[in-house]
mmCIF file of C-alpha atoms in Angstrom:
data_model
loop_
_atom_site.group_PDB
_atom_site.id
_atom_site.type_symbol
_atom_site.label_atom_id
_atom_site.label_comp_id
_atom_site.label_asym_id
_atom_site.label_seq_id
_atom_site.Cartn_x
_atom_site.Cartn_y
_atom_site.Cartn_z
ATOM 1 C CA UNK U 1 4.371 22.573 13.468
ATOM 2 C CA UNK U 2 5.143 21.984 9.745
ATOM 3 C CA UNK U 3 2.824 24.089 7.310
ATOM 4 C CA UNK U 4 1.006 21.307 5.321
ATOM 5 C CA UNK U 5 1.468 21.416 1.481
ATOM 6 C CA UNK U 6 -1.430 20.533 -1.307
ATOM 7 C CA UNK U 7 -3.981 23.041 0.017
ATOM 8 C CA UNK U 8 -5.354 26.355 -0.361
ATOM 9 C CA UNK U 9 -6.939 28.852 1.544
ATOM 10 C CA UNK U 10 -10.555 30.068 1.020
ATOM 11 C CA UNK U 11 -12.736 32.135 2.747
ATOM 12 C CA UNK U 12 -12.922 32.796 6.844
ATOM 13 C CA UNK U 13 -9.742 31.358 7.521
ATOM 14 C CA UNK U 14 -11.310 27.719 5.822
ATOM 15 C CA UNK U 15 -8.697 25.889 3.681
ATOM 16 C CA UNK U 16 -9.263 23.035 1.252
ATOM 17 C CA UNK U 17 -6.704 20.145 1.525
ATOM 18 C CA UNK U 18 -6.313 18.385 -1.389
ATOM 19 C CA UNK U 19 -4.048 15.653 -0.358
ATOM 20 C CA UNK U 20 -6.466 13.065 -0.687
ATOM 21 C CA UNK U 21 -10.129 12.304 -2.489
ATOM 22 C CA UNK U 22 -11.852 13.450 0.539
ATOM 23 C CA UNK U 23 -10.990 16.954 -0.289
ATOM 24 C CA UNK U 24 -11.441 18.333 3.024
ATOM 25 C CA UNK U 25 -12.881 21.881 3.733
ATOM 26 C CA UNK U 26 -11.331 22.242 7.186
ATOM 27 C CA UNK U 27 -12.306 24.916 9.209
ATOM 28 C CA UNK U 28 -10.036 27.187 11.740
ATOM 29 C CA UNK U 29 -9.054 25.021 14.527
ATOM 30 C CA UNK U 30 -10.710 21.912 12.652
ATOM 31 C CA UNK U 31 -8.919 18.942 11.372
ATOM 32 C CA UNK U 32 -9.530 16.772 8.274
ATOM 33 C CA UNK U 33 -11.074 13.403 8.502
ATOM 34 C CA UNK U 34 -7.871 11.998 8.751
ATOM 35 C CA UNK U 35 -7.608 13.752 11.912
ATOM 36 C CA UNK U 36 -3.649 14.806 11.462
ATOM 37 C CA UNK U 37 -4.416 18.124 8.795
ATOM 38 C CA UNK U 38 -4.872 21.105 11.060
ATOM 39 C CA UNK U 39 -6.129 24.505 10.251
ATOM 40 C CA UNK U 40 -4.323 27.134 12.679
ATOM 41 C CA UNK U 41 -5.883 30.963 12.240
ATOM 42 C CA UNK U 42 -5.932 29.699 7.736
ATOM 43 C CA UNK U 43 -2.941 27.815 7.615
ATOM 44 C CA UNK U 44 -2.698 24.374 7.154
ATOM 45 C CA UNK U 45 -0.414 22.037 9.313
ATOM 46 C CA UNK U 46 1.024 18.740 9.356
ATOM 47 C CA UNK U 47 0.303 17.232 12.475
ATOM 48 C CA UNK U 48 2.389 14.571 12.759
ATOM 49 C CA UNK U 49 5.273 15.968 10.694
ATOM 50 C CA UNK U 50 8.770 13.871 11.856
ATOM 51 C CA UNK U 51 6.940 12.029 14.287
ATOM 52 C CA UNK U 52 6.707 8.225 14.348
ATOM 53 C CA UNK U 53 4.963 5.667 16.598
ATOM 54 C CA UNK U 54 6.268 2.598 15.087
ATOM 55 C CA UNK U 55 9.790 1.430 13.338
ATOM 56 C CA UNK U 56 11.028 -1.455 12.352
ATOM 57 C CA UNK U 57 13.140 -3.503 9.701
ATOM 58 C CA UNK U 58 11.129 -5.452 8.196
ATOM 59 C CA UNK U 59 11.538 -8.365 4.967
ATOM 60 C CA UNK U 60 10.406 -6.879 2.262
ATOM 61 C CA UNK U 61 7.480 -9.859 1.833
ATOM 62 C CA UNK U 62 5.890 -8.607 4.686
ATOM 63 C CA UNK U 63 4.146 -5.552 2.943
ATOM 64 C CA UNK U 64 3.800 -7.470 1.142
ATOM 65 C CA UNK U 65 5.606 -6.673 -1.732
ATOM 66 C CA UNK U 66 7.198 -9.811 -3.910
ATOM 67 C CA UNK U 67 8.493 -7.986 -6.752
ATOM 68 C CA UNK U 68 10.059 -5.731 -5.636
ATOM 69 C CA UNK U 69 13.552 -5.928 -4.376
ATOM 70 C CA UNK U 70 12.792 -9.373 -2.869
ATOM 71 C CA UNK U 71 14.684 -10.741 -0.348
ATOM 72 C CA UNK U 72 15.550 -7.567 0.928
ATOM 73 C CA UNK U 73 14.857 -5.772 4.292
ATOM 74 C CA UNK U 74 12.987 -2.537 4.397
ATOM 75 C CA UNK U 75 13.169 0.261 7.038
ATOM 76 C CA UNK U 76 9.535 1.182 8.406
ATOM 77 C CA UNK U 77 7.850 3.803 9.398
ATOM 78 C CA UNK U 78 4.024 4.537 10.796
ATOM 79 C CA UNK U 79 2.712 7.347 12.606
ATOM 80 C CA UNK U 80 -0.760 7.515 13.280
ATOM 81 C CA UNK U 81 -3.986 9.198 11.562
ATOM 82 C CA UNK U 82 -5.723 7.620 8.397
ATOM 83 C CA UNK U 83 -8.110 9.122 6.122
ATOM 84 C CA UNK U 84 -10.740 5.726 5.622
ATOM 85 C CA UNK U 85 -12.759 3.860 8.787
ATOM 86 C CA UNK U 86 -12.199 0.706 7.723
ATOM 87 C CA UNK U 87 -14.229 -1.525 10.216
ATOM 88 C CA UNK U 88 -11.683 -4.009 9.848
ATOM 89 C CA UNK U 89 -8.667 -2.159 10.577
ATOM 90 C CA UNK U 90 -6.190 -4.249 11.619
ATOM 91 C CA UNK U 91 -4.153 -1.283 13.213
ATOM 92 C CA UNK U 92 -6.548 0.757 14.720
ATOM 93 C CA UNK U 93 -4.731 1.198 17.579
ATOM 94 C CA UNK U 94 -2.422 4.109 15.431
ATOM 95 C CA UNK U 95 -4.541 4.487 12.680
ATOM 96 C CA UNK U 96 -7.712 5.564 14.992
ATOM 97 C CA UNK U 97 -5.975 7.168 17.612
ATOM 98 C CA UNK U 98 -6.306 10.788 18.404
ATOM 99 C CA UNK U 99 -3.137 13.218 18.040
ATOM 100 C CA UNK U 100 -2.940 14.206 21.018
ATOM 101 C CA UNK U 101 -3.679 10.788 23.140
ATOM 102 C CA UNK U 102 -0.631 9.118 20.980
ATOM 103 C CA UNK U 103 2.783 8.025 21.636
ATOM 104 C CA UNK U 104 4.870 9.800 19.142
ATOM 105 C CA UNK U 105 8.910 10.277 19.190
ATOM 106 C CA UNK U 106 10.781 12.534 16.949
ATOM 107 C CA UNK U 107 12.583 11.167 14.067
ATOM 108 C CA UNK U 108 14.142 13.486 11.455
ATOM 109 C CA UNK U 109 14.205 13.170 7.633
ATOM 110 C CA UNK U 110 17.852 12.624 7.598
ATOM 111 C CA UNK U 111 17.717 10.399 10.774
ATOM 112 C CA UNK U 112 15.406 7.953 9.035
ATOM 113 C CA UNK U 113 17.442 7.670 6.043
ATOM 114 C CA UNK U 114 20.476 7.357 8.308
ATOM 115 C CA UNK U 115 18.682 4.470 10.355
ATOM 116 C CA UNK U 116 17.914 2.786 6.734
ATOM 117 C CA UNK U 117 21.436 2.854 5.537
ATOM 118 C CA UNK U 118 22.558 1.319 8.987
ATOM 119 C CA UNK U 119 20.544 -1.008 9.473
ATOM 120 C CA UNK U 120 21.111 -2.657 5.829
ATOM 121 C CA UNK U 121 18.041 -1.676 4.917
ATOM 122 C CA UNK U 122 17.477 -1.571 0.841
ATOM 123 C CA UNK U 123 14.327 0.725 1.103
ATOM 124 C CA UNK U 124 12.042 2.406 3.539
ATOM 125 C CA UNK U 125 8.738 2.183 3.338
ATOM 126 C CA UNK U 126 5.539 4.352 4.728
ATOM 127 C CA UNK U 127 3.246 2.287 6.236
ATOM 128 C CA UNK U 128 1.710 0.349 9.538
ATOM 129 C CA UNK U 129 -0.880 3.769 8.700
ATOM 130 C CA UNK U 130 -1.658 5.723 5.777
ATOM 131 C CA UNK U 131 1.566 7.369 4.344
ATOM 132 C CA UNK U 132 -0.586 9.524 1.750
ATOM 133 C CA UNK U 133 -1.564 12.130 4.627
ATOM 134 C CA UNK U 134 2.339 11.882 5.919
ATOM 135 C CA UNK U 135 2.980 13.611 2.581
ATOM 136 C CA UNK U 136 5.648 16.163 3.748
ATOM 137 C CA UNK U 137 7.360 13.989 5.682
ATOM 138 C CA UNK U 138 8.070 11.058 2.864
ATOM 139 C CA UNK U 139 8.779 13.566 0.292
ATOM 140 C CA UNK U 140 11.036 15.097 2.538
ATOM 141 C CA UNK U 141 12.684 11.442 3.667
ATOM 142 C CA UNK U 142 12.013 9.821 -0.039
ATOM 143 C CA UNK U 143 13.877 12.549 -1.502
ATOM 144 C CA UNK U 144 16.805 11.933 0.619
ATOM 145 C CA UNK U 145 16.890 8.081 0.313
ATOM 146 C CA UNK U 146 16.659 7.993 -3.442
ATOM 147 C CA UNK U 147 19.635 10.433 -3.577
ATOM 148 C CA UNK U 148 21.536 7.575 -1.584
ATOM 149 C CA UNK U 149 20.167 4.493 -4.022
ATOM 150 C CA UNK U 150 17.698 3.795 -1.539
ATOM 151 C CA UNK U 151 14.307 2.107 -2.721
ATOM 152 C CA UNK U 152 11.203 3.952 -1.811
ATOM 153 C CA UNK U 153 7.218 2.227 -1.286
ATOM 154 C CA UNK U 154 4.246 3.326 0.054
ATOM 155 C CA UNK U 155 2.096 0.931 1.762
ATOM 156 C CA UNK U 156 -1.394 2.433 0.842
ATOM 157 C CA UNK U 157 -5.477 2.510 0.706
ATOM 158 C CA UNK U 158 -4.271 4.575 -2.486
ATOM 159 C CA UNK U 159 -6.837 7.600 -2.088
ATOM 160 C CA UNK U 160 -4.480 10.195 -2.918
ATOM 161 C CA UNK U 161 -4.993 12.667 -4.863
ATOM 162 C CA UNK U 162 -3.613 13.212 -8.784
ATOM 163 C CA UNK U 163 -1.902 15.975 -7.847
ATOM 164 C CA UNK U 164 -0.508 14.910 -4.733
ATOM 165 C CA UNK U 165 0.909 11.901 -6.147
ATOM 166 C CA UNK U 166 2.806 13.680 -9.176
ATOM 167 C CA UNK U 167 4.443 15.547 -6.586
ATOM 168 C CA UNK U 168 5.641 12.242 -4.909
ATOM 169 C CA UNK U 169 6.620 10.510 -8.401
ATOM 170 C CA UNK U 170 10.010 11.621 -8.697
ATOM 171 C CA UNK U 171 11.070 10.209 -5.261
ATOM 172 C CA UNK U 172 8.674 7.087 -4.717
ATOM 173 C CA UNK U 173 9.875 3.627 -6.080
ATOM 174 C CA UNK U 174 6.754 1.478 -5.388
ATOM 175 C CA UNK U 175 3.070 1.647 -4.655
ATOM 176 C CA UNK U 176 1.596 -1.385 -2.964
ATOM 177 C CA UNK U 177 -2.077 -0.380 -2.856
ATOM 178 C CA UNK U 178 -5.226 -1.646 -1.496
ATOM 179 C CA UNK U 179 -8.002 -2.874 -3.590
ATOM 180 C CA UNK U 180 -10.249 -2.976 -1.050
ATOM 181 C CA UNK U 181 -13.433 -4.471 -3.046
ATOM 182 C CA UNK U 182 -14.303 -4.009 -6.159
ATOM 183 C CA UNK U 183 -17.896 -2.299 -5.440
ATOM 184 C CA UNK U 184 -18.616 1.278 -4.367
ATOM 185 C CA UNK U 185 -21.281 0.329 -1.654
ATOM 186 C CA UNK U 186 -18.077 -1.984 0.037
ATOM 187 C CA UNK U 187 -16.102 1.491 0.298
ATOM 188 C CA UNK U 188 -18.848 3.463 1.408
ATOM 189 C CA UNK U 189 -19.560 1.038 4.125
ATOM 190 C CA UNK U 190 -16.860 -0.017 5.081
ATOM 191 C CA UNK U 191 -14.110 2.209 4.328
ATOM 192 C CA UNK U 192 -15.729 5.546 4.264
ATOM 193 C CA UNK U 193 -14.484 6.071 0.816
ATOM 194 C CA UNK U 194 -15.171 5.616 -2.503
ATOM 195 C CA UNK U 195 -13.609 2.993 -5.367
ATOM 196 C CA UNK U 196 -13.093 4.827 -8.668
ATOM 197 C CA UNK U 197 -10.549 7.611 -7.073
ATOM 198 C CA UNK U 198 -8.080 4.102 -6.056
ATOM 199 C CA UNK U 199 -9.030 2.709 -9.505
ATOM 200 C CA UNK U 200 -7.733 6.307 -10.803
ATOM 201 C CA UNK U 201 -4.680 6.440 -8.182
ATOM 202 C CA UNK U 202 -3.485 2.797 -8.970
ATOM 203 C CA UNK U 203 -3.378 3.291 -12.627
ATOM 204 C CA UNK U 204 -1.885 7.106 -12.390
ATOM 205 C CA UNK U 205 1.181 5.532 -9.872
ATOM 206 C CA UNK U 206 1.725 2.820 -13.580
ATOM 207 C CA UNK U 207 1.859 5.753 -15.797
ATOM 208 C CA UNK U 208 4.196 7.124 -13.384
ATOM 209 C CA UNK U 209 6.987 4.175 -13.387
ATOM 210 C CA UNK U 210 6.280 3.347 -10.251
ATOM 211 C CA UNK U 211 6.253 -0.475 -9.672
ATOM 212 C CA UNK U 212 2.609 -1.528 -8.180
ATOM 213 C CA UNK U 213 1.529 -4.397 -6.583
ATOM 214 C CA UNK U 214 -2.073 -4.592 -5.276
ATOM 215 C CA UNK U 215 -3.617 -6.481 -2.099
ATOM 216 C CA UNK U 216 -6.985 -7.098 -1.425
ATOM 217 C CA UNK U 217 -8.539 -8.882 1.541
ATOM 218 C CA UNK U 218 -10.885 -11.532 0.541
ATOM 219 C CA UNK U 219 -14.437 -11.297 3.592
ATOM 220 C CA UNK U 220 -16.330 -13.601 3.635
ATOM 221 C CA UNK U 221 -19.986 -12.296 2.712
ATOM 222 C CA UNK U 222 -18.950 -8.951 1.726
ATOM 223 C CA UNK U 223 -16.098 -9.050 -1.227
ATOM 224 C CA UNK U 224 -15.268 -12.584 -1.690
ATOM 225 C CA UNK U 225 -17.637 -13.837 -4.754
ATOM 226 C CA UNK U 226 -15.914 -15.045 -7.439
ATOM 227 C CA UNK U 227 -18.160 -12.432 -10.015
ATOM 228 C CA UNK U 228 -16.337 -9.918 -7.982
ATOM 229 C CA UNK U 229 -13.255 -10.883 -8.218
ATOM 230 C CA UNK U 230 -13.144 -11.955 -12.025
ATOM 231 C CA UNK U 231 -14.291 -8.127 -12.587
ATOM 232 C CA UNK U 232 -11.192 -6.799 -10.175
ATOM 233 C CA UNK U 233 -8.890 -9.323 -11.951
ATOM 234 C CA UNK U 234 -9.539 -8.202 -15.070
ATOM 235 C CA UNK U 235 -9.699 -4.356 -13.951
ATOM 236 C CA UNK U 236 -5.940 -4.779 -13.212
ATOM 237 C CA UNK U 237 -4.680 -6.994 -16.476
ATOM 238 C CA UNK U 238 -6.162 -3.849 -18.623
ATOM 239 C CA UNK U 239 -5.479 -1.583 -16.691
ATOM 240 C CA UNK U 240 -2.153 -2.140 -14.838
ATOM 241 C CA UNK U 241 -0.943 -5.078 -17.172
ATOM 242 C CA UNK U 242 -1.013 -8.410 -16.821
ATOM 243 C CA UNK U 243 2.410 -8.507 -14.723
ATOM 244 C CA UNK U 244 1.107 -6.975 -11.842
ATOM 245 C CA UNK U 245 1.582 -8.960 -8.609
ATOM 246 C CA UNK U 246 -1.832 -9.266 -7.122
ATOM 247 C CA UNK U 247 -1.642 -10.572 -3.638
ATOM 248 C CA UNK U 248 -5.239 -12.249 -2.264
ATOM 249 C CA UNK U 249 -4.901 -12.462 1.615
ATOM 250 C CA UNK U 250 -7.191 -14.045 4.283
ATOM 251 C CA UNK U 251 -9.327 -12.097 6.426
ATOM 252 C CA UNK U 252 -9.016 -12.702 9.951
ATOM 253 C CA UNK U 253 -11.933 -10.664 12.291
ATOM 254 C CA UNK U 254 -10.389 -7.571 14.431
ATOM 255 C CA UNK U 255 -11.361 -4.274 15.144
ATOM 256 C CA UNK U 256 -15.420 -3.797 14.361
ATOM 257 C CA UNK U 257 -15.439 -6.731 12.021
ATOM 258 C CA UNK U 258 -15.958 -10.129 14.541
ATOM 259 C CA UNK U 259 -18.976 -11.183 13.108
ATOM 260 C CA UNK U 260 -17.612 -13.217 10.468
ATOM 261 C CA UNK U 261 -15.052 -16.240 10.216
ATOM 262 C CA UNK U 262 -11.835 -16.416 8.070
ATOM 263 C CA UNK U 263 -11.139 -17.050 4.948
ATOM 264 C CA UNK U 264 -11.113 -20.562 3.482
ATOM 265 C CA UNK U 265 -8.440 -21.235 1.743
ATOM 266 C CA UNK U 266 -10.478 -22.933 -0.841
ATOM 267 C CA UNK U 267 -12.143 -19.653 -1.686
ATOM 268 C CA UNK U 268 -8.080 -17.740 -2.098
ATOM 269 C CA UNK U 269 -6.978 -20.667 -4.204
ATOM 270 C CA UNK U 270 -10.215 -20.806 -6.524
ATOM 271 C CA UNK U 271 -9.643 -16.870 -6.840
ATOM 272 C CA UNK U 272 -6.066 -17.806 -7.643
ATOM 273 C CA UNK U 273 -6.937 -20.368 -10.399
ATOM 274 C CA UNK U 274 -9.219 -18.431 -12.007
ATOM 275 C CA UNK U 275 -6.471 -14.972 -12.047
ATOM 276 C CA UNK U 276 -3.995 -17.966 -14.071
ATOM 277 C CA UNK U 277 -7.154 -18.547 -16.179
ATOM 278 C CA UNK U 278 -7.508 -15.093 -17.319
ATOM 279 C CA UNK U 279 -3.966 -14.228 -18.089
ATOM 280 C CA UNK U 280 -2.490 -13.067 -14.830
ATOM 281 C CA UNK U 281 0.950 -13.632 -14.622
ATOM 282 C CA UNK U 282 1.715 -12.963 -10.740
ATOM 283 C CA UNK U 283 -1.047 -14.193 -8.824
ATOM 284 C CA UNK U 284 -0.434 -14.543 -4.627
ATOM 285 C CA UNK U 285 -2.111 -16.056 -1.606
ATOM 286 C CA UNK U 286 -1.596 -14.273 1.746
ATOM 287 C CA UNK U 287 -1.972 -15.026 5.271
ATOM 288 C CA UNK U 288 -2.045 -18.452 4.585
ATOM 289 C CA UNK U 289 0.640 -21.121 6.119
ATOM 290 C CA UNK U 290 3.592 -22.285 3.565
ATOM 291 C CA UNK U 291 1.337 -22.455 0.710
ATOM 292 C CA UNK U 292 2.234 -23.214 -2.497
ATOM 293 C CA UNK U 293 0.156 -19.888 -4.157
ATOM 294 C CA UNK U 294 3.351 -18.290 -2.160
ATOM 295 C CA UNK U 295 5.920 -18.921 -4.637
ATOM 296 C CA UNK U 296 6.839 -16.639 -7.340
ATOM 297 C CA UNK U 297 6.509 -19.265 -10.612
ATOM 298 C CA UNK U 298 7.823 -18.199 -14.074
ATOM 299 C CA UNK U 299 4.626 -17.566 -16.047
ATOM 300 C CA UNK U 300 6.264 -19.473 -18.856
ATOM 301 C CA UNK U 301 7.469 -23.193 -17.920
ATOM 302 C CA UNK U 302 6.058 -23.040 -14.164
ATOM 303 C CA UNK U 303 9.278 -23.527 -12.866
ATOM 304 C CA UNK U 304 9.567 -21.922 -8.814
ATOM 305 C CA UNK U 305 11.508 -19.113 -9.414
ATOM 306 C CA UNK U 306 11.212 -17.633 -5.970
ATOM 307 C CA UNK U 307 10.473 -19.968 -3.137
ATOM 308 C CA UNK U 308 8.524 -18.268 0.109
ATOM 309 C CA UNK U 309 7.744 -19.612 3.684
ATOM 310 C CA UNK U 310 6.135 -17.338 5.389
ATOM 311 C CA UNK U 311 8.359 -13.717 4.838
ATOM 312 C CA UNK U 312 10.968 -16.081 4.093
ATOM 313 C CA UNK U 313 12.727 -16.119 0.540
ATOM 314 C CA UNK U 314 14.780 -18.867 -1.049
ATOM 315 C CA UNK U 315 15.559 -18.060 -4.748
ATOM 316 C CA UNK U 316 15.502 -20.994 -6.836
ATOM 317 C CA UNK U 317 15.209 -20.572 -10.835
ATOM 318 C CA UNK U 318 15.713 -16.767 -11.109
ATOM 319 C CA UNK U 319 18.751 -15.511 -12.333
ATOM 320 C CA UNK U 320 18.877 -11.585 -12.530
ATOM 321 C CA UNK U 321 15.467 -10.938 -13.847
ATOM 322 C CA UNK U 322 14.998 -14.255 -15.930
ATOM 323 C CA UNK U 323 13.998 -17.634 -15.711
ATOM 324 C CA UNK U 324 16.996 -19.504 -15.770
ATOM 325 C CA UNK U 325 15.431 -23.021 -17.042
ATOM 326 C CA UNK U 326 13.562 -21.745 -19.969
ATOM 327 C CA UNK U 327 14.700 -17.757 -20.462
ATOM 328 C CA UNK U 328 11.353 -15.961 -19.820
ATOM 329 C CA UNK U 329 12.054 -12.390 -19.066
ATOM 330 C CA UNK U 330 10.353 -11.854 -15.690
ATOM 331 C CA UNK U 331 8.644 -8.612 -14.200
ATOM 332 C CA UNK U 332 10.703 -7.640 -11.269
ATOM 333 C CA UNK U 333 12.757 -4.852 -9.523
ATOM 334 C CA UNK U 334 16.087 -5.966 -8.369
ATOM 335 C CA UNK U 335 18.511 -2.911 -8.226
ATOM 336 C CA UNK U 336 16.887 0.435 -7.393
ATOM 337 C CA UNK U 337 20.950 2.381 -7.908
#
């Protein structure tokens, strides 16, 4: 196996990983609540280093990331392991699966970057599970793929730890992060977790350069009043800027979560008026059916810049990286080279 970096050793063989927020104090022949960190006789390992369980090319939209070299494909990768419980995983099947008990091929570094490039791919992303505790692996595979003008995204709950993600931030691109909730008790319940280390993670990956885009899952009963979501909205215009894509998606039950409907849509589009309302330039509506809270609009003369079915993309008004009926210079990634 790989030896594991971001830890150190302590006493009786113990080790501390400090990958993620968790901070686990693994014992020998323990693993880490993310159930892929493995202490052999005080060393720790990657588990699941160059192993996948899932790949695909995928549209870009789909992670959904819409400013970010849109229109694009993106190579993906998942293996399996994740350090949150979230009761409403919707991949649970890799995420909560147990190392041993999972279908895993090889794929190399330089085979995945190969694959990208092949393919047509513009970027690979980390995701399907939670990239932060593949950390070897993408730096490994990042580092590679930026070297051959490749873009680079994680797809994450965004507990990772400070130091852990300054080692990444030469390499990664973009961080599409989770905002889960915007209440401790919904991370402690739900996730296993807590909210100010993704608060801290979200805004470190923005001092960084790396272009963020944030996703959270409006439940009904649990995260979805509108007091919450005013306080998350304006969390992100001070803290990550008023350009930041937020994307508001509709829950669906799976996993341990069943005993709750879906999401109106009249819930995601009062959420999305009331983003508009207090200055937020990029506001989205997912999992919802050729909606018009799809579109990218310029923030300036509301013309459609960027017209979306589904993972679909049509561009319509944007030329380069401005508005082409009234000049507005718009917030997006479109050559990573």
């Amino acid at each position: 196996m790989h030896e594991a970096r971001q830890y150190t050793k302590t006493e009786n063989e113990a080790v501390t990983c400090s990958l993620c927020n968790h901070r686990c104090i693994i014992k020998e022949g323990k693993h880490g609540i993310c159930g892929v960190r493995i202490n052999e006789k005080g060393i720790l390992y990657a588990g699941t280093y160059g192993k996948i369980s899932a790949e695909a090319v995928d549209p870009i939209e789909k992670k959904p990331l819409f400013h970010y070299l849109p229109g694009t494909t993106s190579y993906s990768l998942g293996s399996v392991g994740c350090n949150f419980h979230c009761q409403h995983c919707q991949n649970w099947h890799i995420s909560r699966t147990i190392l041993n008990d999972a279908m895993l091929r090889d794929l190399s570094p330089e085979e995945g970057v190969t694959r990208a490039l092949a393919g047509g791919s513009r970027s690979i992303s980390w995701t399907y599970n939670e990239p932060t505790i593949w950390h070897e692996y993408t730096l490994g595979m990042g580092t590679l793929a930026r070297k051959k003008g490749l873009g680079t995204i994680y797809v994450t709950n965004g507990y990772i730890t400070e130091e852990a993600l300054r080692e990444l931030a030469p390499m990664l691109g973009a961080y599409r992060v989770d905002l889960k909730a915007f209440t401790d008790d919904f991370y402690k319940k739900i996730c296993g977790a807590r909210l100010q280390p993704v608060l801290d993670s979200a805004t470190l990956a923005r001092e960084l350069g790396m272009h963020v885009e944030t996703v959270t899952l409006v439940i009904p009963g649990l995260n979805d009043s509108m007091e919450e979501q005013e306080q998350l909205i304006r969390w992100v215009i001070e803290h990550l800027g008023p350009e930041t894509p937020m994307h508001f998606s509709a829950f669906h039950p799976d996993y341990k979560m069943t005993d709750r409907g879906g999401t109106p849509v009249a819930t995601l589009e009062k959420i999305y008026r009331k983003a508009k309302e207090l200055g937020l330039r990029f506001p989205y509506l997912g999992n919802v059916y050729h909606h018009e809270y799809e579109n990218t609009y310029c923030p300036a003369c509301n013309a459609v810049l960027i017209e979306r079915q589904g993972f679909a993309s049509r561009f319509r008004e944007l030329d380069g990286t401005q508005c082409r009926n009234c000049g507005e210079q718009i917030e997006i990634v479109r050559d990573v080279t």
